[in-house]
Amino acid sequence: MPEPATPATPVTFPPAFLWGAATSAYQIEGAVREGGRTPSIWDTFSHTPGKTAGGEHGDIAVDHYHRYRDDVAMMADLGLNAYRFSISWSRVQPTGRGPAVQVGLDFYRRLVDELLDKGIKPAVTLYHWDLPQELEDAGGWPERDTAYRFAEYAQIVGEALGDRVEQWITLNEPWCSAFLGYASGVHAPGRTDPAASLKAAHHLNLAHGLGTSALRAAMPARNSVALSLNSSVVRPVSQDPADLAAARKIDDLANGVFHGPILHGAYPDSLFAATELITDWSYVEDGDLRAINQPLDALGLNYYTPTLVSAADTDLSGPRADGHGASDFSPWPGADDVAFHQSPGERTEMGWSIDPTGLHELIMRYTREAPGLPLYITENGAAYDDKPDPEGRVHDPERISYLHGHLAAVRRAVSDGADVRGYYLWSLMDNFEWAYGYEKRFGAVYVDYATLARTPKSSALWYGQAARTGTLPPVPEV
Ligand code: FCB
């Protein structure tokens, strides 16, 4: 059922609810050569001709590295009480191994102190896709050693920031790292090798497990460790058994491959069957599943749009859209018999259909899948082609409507028994949207890329009011 634009009764959240915004290091920091930072796979990829729209890259991004104080003050002015950001691994450990660079850690210490000073609760993501290039040169995520390197890095950051940051997220959306990075190649490092992508998925799971243990050993016990999954809401186009089987396969490849071992200690047997022609999974060593299946303190869910699938009548050829770019190579190893469809209804500037019922469904699924585990919506938001008016104001009623619909869906899930503790809007401000460069604007705050000036859009003011009052304000007419 679609959410009504503004329901008759006000939508009110519990007092302790976190109202946050999210960003990631490569998308906002810039300063890629400062403080001893070395290239990550995203520096290399975005500087490779043809990989990003207009050849754009994060060299300057929105210069958050130099403007973080103003950005934190802006969040405080808006009324946000939480902020999720990621650490650039190669700023902290330039070669991906060995001792930390203090200048890198100091930047994040200052950022955290600024946030705490303004009453904003920091949530740190250790890995949002920017592997140090040296580790990719040594084999990247398909190599087991990368998981050990991640655990070492987690320990370093946990020791440095564990006294002041309570909320920790090991990995952001490992699906994108494994399958967009190593199968479809639309993300860094841009490889198109299905077998390598499944190995990468396992080593990301291992990194999460070892990283969780390393964080716990390095930090006070009160801190919370989670990960953020972009778990897909997979819907079959019909109840035909072939379409249902297609949806189950994609559910395994999108969700089960991660939450199977992480939450339940096992990969789904159906995943092994679906991928048997591609890999024999012999790299899953004794003890790995135990290492991966660490108890978590919370689970982060990122949601944008549902995934609509059917059985494919014919082997699909030609470009495949996957939400983050198009490629001749599929990000779904072993699923050539599945076809992907556009969901009906309105779309954002990404072409993603707007469907808050998917967020409700996702939350309820993980409420059943991981009973008792607190949930956070660690990303949700929309890209629109925002432009300042002649007075320099930026009106984005479509984004307000998107946020309202999705926050109301979260609230409905809470009424239905889900333990959702917070919501992080993607994104605080316009930024480098990976393969799309700067052309897709997800920010609640507008960034003028010529001057890097920040202007809160009307959605930022709307969201800030929601954060301050705990109740969703009315939605303006679009
Ligand atoms: C998510 C990513 C985030 C951003 C949004 C639009 O998959 O985690 O960095 O690109 O999509």
Coordinates of C-alpha atoms and ligand atoms in Angstrom, one line a residue:
M1 CA 0.0 0.0 0.0
P2 CA 1.5 3.4 -0.8
E3 CA 2.1 5.7 2.2
P4 CA -0.4 8.6 2.2
A5 CA 1.6 11.9 1.6
T6 CA 0.7 13.4 5.0
P7 CA -1.2 11.0 7.2
A8 CA -4.1 12.3 9.3
T9 CA -2.3 11.6 12.6
P10 CA 1.2 13.0 13.1
V11 CA 4.1 10.5 12.7
T12 CA 6.1 10.7 15.9
F13 CA 9.2 8.8 16.8
P14 CA 10.5 7.6 20.2
P15 CA 12.6 10.3 22.1
A16 CA 15.9 8.4 21.8
F17 CA 15.6 8.0 18.0
L18 CA 18.8 9.0 16.1
W19 CA 18.3 11.5 13.3
G20 CA 21.4 11.4 11.3
A21 CA 23.0 11.9 7.9
A22 CA 25.6 9.7 6.2
T23 CA 28.6 10.3 4.0
S24 CA 31.7 8.3 3.0
A25 CA 35.4 9.4 2.9
Y26 CA 36.1 9.2 -0.8
Q27 CA 32.8 10.9 -1.7
I28 CA 33.4 14.0 0.4
E29 CA 37.0 14.4 1.8
G30 CA 39.2 15.4 -1.1
A31 CA 42.8 16.1 0.0
V32 CA 43.8 12.9 -1.5
R33 CA 47.5 13.6 -1.3
E34 CA 47.6 15.2 2.1
G35 CA 48.9 13.9 5.3
G36 CA 50.7 10.9 3.7
R37 CA 47.5 9.4 2.2
T38 CA 48.2 7.1 -0.7
P39 CA 45.8 6.2 -3.5
S40 CA 42.9 3.8 -2.9
I41 CA 41.3 1.7 -5.6
W42 CA 38.8 4.6 -6.2
D43 CA 41.6 7.1 -6.9
T44 CA 43.0 4.7 -9.5
F45 CA 39.6 3.8 -11.0
S46 CA 38.3 7.3 -11.2
H47 CA 41.5 8.4 -12.9
T48 CA 41.2 5.6 -15.5
P49 CA 39.6 7.0 -18.7
G50 CA 36.0 6.0 -19.3
K51 CA 35.3 4.7 -15.8
T52 CA 33.3 7.6 -14.3
A53 CA 31.0 10.2 -15.9
G54 CA 33.0 13.0 -17.3
G55 CA 36.2 11.4 -15.9
E56 CA 35.3 12.9 -12.5
H57 CA 37.2 11.9 -9.4
G58 CA 37.4 12.6 -5.7
D59 CA 40.6 14.7 -5.7
I60 CA 38.8 17.6 -4.2
A61 CA 35.3 16.2 -3.8
V62 CA 33.6 18.6 -1.5
D63 CA 36.7 19.4 0.4
H64 CA 35.3 18.1 3.7
Y65 CA 38.9 17.4 4.9
H66 CA 39.4 21.2 5.2
R67 CA 35.9 22.2 5.9
Y68 CA 34.8 19.6 8.4
R69 CA 34.4 22.2 11.2
D70 CA 31.9 24.2 9.2
D71 CA 30.2 20.9 8.0
V72 CA 29.7 19.8 11.6
A73 CA 28.4 23.3 12.6
M74 CA 25.9 23.1 9.7
M75 CA 24.7 19.7 11.0
A76 CA 24.2 21.1 14.4
D77 CA 22.4 24.1 13.1
L78 CA 20.0 21.9 11.2
G79 CA 19.3 19.9 14.4
L80 CA 20.8 16.5 13.6
N81 CA 21.9 14.3 16.5
A82 CA 23.9 11.7 14.6
Y83 CA 26.4 11.5 11.8
R84 CA 27.7 8.4 10.0
F85 CA 31.0 8.8 8.1
S86 CA 33.7 6.5 7.0
I87 CA 37.5 6.4 7.5
S88 CA 39.8 6.4 4.5
W89 CA 42.0 3.3 5.1
S90 CA 44.9 4.7 3.0
R91 CA 44.9 7.9 5.1
V92 CA 45.4 5.9 8.2
Q93 CA 47.6 3.0 6.9
P94 CA 48.9 4.2 3.5
T95 CA 50.2 0.8 2.4
G96 CA 47.3 -1.1 3.9
R97 CA 49.7 -2.7 6.4
G98 CA 52.0 -1.8 9.2
P99 CA 51.9 1.1 11.6
A100 CA 49.4 3.9 11.4
V101 CA 50.0 7.5 10.3
Q102 CA 49.1 9.7 13.2
V103 CA 48.2 12.7 11.0
G104 CA 45.5 10.6 9.4
L105 CA 44.1 9.4 12.8
D106 CA 44.3 12.9 14.1
F107 CA 42.0 14.2 11.4
Y108 CA 39.3 11.7 12.5
R109 CA 40.0 12.5 16.2
R110 CA 39.4 16.2 15.5
L111 CA 36.2 15.4 13.5
V112 CA 34.8 13.2 16.3
D113 CA 35.6 15.8 19.0
E114 CA 33.9 18.4 17.0
L115 CA 30.8 16.2 16.6
L116 CA 30.8 15.3 20.3
D117 CA 31.2 19.0 21.2
K118 CA 28.0 19.8 19.3
G119 CA 26.0 16.8 20.7
I120 CA 26.1 14.8 17.5
K121 CA 26.7 11.1 17.9
P122 CA 29.3 9.7 15.6
A123 CA 29.0 6.4 13.8
V124 CA 32.2 5.2 12.1
T125 CA 32.2 3.0 9.1
L126 CA 35.7 1.4 8.7
Y127 CA 35.3 0.4 5.0
H128 CA 33.2 2.2 2.4
W129 CA 34.8 0.8 -0.7
D130 CA 38.2 2.5 -0.8
L131 CA 40.8 -0.3 -0.5
P132 CA 44.4 0.9 -0.4
Q133 CA 45.7 0.4 -3.9
E134 CA 48.7 -1.5 -2.6
L135 CA 46.3 -4.2 -1.3
E136 CA 44.6 -4.4 -4.6
D137 CA 48.0 -4.8 -6.3
A138 CA 48.6 -7.7 -4.0
G139 CA 45.3 -9.4 -5.1
G140 CA 42.6 -7.3 -3.5
W141 CA 39.5 -8.8 -1.9
P142 CA 39.8 -12.2 -3.7
E143 CA 43.0 -12.7 -1.7
R144 CA 42.5 -14.0 1.9
D145 CA 45.3 -11.8 3.2
T146 CA 43.1 -8.7 2.6
A147 CA 40.8 -9.9 5.4
Y148 CA 43.8 -10.2 7.8
R149 CA 44.9 -6.7 6.8
F150 CA 41.4 -5.4 7.5
A151 CA 41.4 -6.9 11.0
E152 CA 44.7 -5.1 11.7
Y153 CA 43.3 -1.8 10.4
A154 CA 40.2 -2.3 12.5
Q155 CA 42.4 -2.7 15.6
I156 CA 44.3 0.4 14.8
V157 CA 41.2 2.6 14.4
G158 CA 39.4 0.9 17.3
E159 CA 42.4 1.7 19.6
A160 CA 42.6 5.3 18.3
L161 CA 38.9 6.2 18.4
G162 CA 37.2 3.6 20.6
D163 CA 37.3 5.9 23.7
R164 CA 35.1 8.5 22.0
V165 CA 33.1 6.7 19.3
E166 CA 30.4 4.2 20.5
Q167 CA 28.9 3.1 17.2
W168 CA 31.0 1.1 14.7
I169 CA 30.2 -0.4 11.3
T170 CA 32.8 -2.7 9.8
L171 CA 31.8 -2.8 6.2
N172 CA 29.4 -0.7 4.0
E173 CA 27.5 -2.8 1.5
P174 CA 29.9 -5.7 0.8
W175 CA 27.6 -6.7 -2.1
C176 CA 28.8 -3.6 -4.0
S177 CA 32.5 -4.2 -3.1
A178 CA 32.3 -7.8 -4.3
F179 CA 30.0 -7.8 -7.2
L180 CA 30.2 -4.3 -8.7
G181 CA 33.9 -4.2 -8.0
Y182 CA 34.9 -7.7 -9.3
A183 CA 32.0 -9.0 -11.5
S184 CA 30.3 -6.2 -13.4
G185 CA 33.3 -3.9 -13.0
V186 CA 31.3 -0.6 -12.7
H187 CA 33.0 0.1 -9.4
A188 CA 36.7 0.0 -8.4
P189 CA 38.8 -2.0 -9.0
G190 CA 36.7 -2.6 -12.2
R191 CA 37.4 -6.3 -12.6
T192 CA 35.0 -8.6 -14.5
D193 CA 35.7 -12.0 -13.1
P194 CA 32.7 -13.8 -11.6
A195 CA 34.8 -16.4 -9.7
A196 CA 36.9 -13.6 -8.2
S197 CA 33.8 -11.8 -7.1
L198 CA 32.5 -14.8 -5.1
K199 CA 36.0 -15.2 -3.5
A200 CA 35.9 -11.4 -2.7
A201 CA 32.4 -11.9 -1.0
H202 CA 33.8 -14.6 1.2
H203 CA 36.9 -12.6 2.2
L204 CA 34.7 -9.5 2.9
N205 CA 32.7 -11.7 5.2
L206 CA 35.9 -13.0 6.8
A207 CA 37.1 -9.4 7.1
H208 CA 33.9 -8.4 8.9
G209 CA 34.2 -11.3 11.4
L210 CA 37.9 -10.8 12.1
G211 CA 37.4 -7.0 12.1
T212 CA 34.5 -7.3 14.7
S213 CA 36.7 -9.4 17.0
A214 CA 39.6 -7.0 16.6
L215 CA 37.4 -4.0 17.4
R216 CA 36.0 -5.7 20.5
A217 CA 39.5 -6.5 21.7
A218 CA 40.6 -2.9 21.1
M219 CA 37.7 -1.0 22.5
P220 CA 35.6 -0.5 25.7
A221 CA 32.8 -3.2 25.9
R222 CA 30.1 -0.5 25.9
N223 CA 30.7 0.2 22.2
S224 CA 28.4 -1.3 19.5
V225 CA 29.7 -3.1 16.4
A226 CA 27.5 -3.6 13.4
L227 CA 27.7 -3.8 9.6
S228 CA 25.6 -2.1 6.9
L229 CA 24.1 -4.3 4.3
N230 CA 22.3 -3.1 1.1
S231 CA 20.0 -6.1 1.5
S232 CA 17.8 -6.2 -1.5
V233 CA 14.1 -6.5 -1.4
V234 CA 13.7 -9.0 -4.2
R235 CA 10.3 -9.3 -5.7
P236 CA 9.2 -11.8 -8.4
V237 CA 7.0 -10.4 -11.2
S238 CA 4.5 -13.2 -10.7
Q239 CA 3.9 -16.3 -8.5
D240 CA 4.9 -18.6 -11.4
P241 CA 7.3 -21.1 -10.0
A242 CA 10.1 -20.1 -12.4
D243 CA 9.8 -16.4 -11.3
L244 CA 9.8 -17.5 -7.7
A245 CA 12.9 -19.5 -8.3
A246 CA 14.5 -16.5 -9.9
A247 CA 13.7 -14.3 -6.9
R248 CA 15.1 -16.9 -4.5
K249 CA 18.4 -17.1 -6.5
I250 CA 18.8 -13.3 -6.5
D251 CA 17.9 -13.2 -2.8
D252 CA 20.8 -15.7 -2.2
L253 CA 23.2 -13.7 -4.3
A254 CA 22.2 -10.3 -2.8
N255 CA 21.4 -11.2 0.8
G256 CA 22.1 -14.8 1.8
V257 CA 25.7 -14.7 0.7
F258 CA 26.3 -12.1 3.5
H259 CA 23.6 -12.6 6.1
G260 CA 23.9 -16.4 5.9
P261 CA 27.4 -16.6 7.3
I262 CA 27.2 -13.4 9.3
L263 CA 23.9 -14.0 11.1
H264 CA 23.5 -17.7 10.9
G265 CA 27.0 -19.2 10.5
A266 CA 26.4 -20.8 7.1
Y267 CA 26.1 -20.1 3.4
P268 CA 22.8 -21.2 1.9
D269 CA 23.1 -24.5 0.1
S270 CA 21.1 -23.0 -2.7
L271 CA 23.9 -20.5 -3.2
F272 CA 26.4 -23.2 -3.6
A273 CA 24.1 -24.9 -6.2
A274 CA 23.6 -21.6 -8.1
T275 CA 27.3 -20.9 -8.4
E276 CA 28.7 -24.4 -8.8
L277 CA 29.8 -23.9 -12.4
I278 CA 31.8 -20.8 -11.4
T279 CA 33.5 -21.7 -8.1
D280 CA 33.9 -24.6 -5.8
W281 CA 34.1 -22.4 -2.6
S282 CA 37.3 -24.3 -1.6
Y283 CA 38.6 -21.0 -0.2
V284 CA 36.1 -21.3 2.7
E285 CA 38.6 -22.8 5.3
D286 CA 37.8 -24.7 8.5
G287 CA 36.9 -22.2 11.2
D288 CA 36.0 -19.4 8.8
L289 CA 32.3 -19.6 9.4
R290 CA 32.8 -19.5 13.1
A291 CA 35.1 -16.4 12.7
I292 CA 32.5 -14.7 10.5
N293 CA 29.5 -15.5 12.7
Q294 CA 30.3 -13.0 15.5
P295 CA 27.5 -11.8 17.7
L296 CA 26.6 -8.2 16.6
D297 CA 25.2 -5.3 18.6
A298 CA 23.2 -3.9 15.8
L299 CA 22.5 -4.2 12.1
G300 CA 22.6 -1.4 9.6
L301 CA 20.2 -1.5 6.6
N302 CA 20.7 0.6 3.5
Y303 CA 17.6 0.9 1.3
Y304 CA 16.8 2.8 -1.9
T305 CA 14.5 0.7 -4.1
P306 CA 13.2 -2.9 -4.5
T307 CA 14.6 -5.3 -7.1
L308 CA 12.0 -6.8 -9.5
V309 CA 13.0 -10.1 -11.2
S310 CA 11.6 -12.9 -13.4
A311 CA 12.9 -16.0 -15.1
A312 CA 14.7 -15.1 -18.3
D313 CA 13.3 -16.8 -21.4
T314 CA 16.5 -16.4 -23.2
D315 CA 20.1 -15.9 -22.1
L316 CA 20.3 -12.1 -21.6
S317 CA 23.0 -10.2 -23.5
G318 CA 23.7 -6.6 -23.7
P319 CA 24.1 -4.0 -21.0
R320 CA 22.7 -4.7 -17.6
A321 CA 21.6 -2.0 -15.3
D322 CA 22.3 -2.7 -11.6
G323 CA 21.5 0.6 -10.0
H324 CA 25.1 1.9 -9.8
G325 CA 26.0 1.9 -13.5
A326 CA 25.6 -0.3 -16.7
S327 CA 28.0 -3.0 -17.8
D328 CA 28.2 -5.8 -20.4
F329 CA 29.1 -8.0 -17.4
S330 CA 26.5 -9.1 -14.8
P331 CA 27.0 -8.4 -11.1
W332 CA 25.0 -11.6 -10.5
P333 CA 27.3 -14.7 -11.0
G334 CA 25.3 -17.8 -11.9
A335 CA 22.1 -15.9 -12.6
D336 CA 22.1 -15.7 -16.4
D337 CA 18.6 -17.3 -16.2
V338 CA 17.2 -14.3 -14.3
A339 CA 15.8 -11.1 -15.9
F340 CA 15.7 -7.7 -14.1
H341 CA 12.8 -5.3 -14.6
Q342 CA 12.0 -1.7 -13.9
S343 CA 9.5 -1.5 -11.0
P344 CA 6.4 0.5 -11.8
G345 CA 5.7 4.0 -10.5
E346 CA 7.6 7.2 -9.9
R347 CA 11.4 7.3 -10.1
T348 CA 14.2 9.4 -8.7
E349 CA 17.0 10.9 -10.9
M350 CA 18.9 7.5 -10.6
G351 CA 15.9 5.8 -12.3
W352 CA 15.2 4.0 -9.1
S353 CA 11.5 3.5 -8.4
I354 CA 10.2 5.0 -5.2
D355 CA 8.6 2.4 -2.9
P356 CA 8.6 2.9 0.8
T357 CA 6.8 -0.4 1.3
G358 CA 10.1 -2.1 0.4
L359 CA 11.8 -0.4 3.4
H360 CA 9.0 -1.7 5.7
E361 CA 9.3 -5.2 4.2
L362 CA 13.1 -5.1 4.7
I363 CA 12.9 -4.0 8.3
M364 CA 10.3 -6.7 9.1
R365 CA 12.4 -9.3 7.4
Y366 CA 15.5 -8.6 9.5
T367 CA 13.3 -8.3 12.6
R368 CA 12.5 -12.0 11.9
E369 CA 15.9 -12.9 10.6
A370 CA 17.8 -11.5 13.6
P371 CA 15.4 -11.4 16.5
G372 CA 16.5 -9.0 19.3
L373 CA 19.1 -7.2 17.2
P374 CA 18.6 -3.4 17.1
L375 CA 18.3 -2.1 13.6
Y376 CA 19.5 1.2 12.1
I377 CA 18.6 2.6 8.7
T378 CA 22.2 3.5 7.8
E379 CA 21.3 4.9 4.4
N380 CA 18.2 6.0 2.6
G381 CA 17.6 8.9 0.2
A382 CA 17.1 10.1 -3.3
A383 CA 18.9 11.9 -6.1
Y384 CA 17.1 14.8 -7.8
D385 CA 18.2 17.4 -10.3
D386 CA 18.3 20.2 -7.8
K387 CA 19.0 23.8 -8.9
P388 CA 19.1 27.0 -6.9
D389 CA 16.4 29.6 -7.7
P390 CA 17.2 33.2 -8.5
E391 CA 17.5 34.0 -4.8
G392 CA 19.9 31.1 -4.3
R393 CA 17.4 28.9 -2.4
V394 CA 17.1 25.2 -3.3
H395 CA 13.6 23.8 -3.2
D396 CA 13.4 20.0 -3.3
P397 CA 9.9 19.0 -2.4
E398 CA 10.3 15.6 -4.2
R399 CA 13.1 14.7 -1.7
I400 CA 10.9 15.8 1.2
S401 CA 8.1 13.6 -0.1
Y402 CA 10.6 10.7 -0.5
L403 CA 11.9 11.1 3.0
H404 CA 8.5 11.5 4.5
G405 CA 7.3 8.3 2.8
H406 CA 10.3 6.3 4.0
L407 CA 10.4 7.6 7.5
A408 CA 6.7 6.9 7.8
A409 CA 7.4 3.3 6.7
V410 CA 10.1 3.1 9.4
R411 CA 7.6 4.3 12.0
R412 CA 5.1 1.8 10.8
A413 CA 7.7 -1.0 11.2
V414 CA 8.3 0.2 14.8
S415 CA 4.6 0.0 15.5
D416 CA 4.7 -3.5 14.0
G417 CA 7.3 -4.5 16.6
A418 CA 10.7 -3.7 14.9
D419 CA 13.4 -2.3 17.0
V420 CA 14.7 0.6 14.8
R421 CA 16.8 3.0 16.7
G422 CA 17.8 5.5 14.1
Y423 CA 17.8 6.8 10.5
Y424 CA 20.7 8.2 8.5
L425 CA 19.7 10.2 5.5
W426 CA 21.9 9.6 2.4
S427 CA 23.5 12.1 2.1
L428 CA 24.3 15.1 4.2
M429 CA 25.4 17.0 1.1
D430 CA 25.8 16.5 -2.6
N431 CA 29.0 14.5 -3.3
F432 CA 31.0 12.3 -5.6
E433 CA 28.4 9.6 -6.6
W434 CA 30.9 6.9 -7.7
A435 CA 30.6 6.0 -11.4
Y436 CA 28.1 8.9 -11.9
G437 CA 30.7 11.5 -10.8
Y438 CA 29.0 14.7 -9.5
E439 CA 26.0 14.5 -11.8
K440 CA 23.6 12.9 -9.3
R441 CA 22.8 15.0 -6.3
F442 CA 21.8 13.0 -3.2
G443 CA 22.4 15.8 -0.7
A444 CA 20.0 17.4 1.7
V445 CA 22.5 20.3 1.4
Y446 CA 23.3 21.7 -2.0
V447 CA 27.0 22.0 -3.0
D448 CA 27.9 24.5 -5.7
Y449 CA 30.8 22.7 -7.3
A450 CA 32.4 25.9 -8.6
T451 CA 32.7 27.5 -5.1
L452 CA 32.1 24.5 -2.9
A453 CA 29.6 26.7 -1.0
R454 CA 27.0 24.7 0.9
T455 CA 23.3 25.7 0.9
P456 CA 20.7 23.6 2.9
K457 CA 17.9 22.6 0.6
S458 CA 14.3 22.8 1.8
S459 CA 14.6 19.0 2.6
A460 CA 17.4 19.7 5.0
L461 CA 15.3 22.2 6.9
W462 CA 12.3 19.8 6.8
Y463 CA 14.5 16.9 8.1
G464 CA 16.1 19.2 10.8
Q465 CA 12.6 20.1 12.1
A466 CA 11.7 16.4 12.2
A467 CA 15.0 15.7 14.1
R468 CA 14.3 18.6 16.6
T469 CA 10.7 17.7 17.3
G470 CA 10.6 13.9 16.8
T471 CA 7.6 14.4 14.5
L472 CA 7.5 14.5 10.7
P473 CA 6.4 18.0 9.5
P474 CA 3.8 18.2 6.8
V475 CA 4.9 17.6 3.2
P476 CA 4.7 20.6 0.9
E477 CA 2.9 20.3 -2.5
V478 CA 5.3 19.1 -5.2
Ligands
FCB1 C1 24.9 3.4 -1.7 C2 26.3 3.8 -1.3 C3 26.5 5.2 -1.1 C4 25.8 6.0 -2.2 C5 24.4 5.6 -2.3 C6 23.6 6.3 -3.3 O1 24.9 2.1 -2.3 O2 26.7 3.1 -0.1 O3 27.9 5.5 -1.1 O4 26.5 5.8 -3.4 O5 24.3 4.2 -2.6

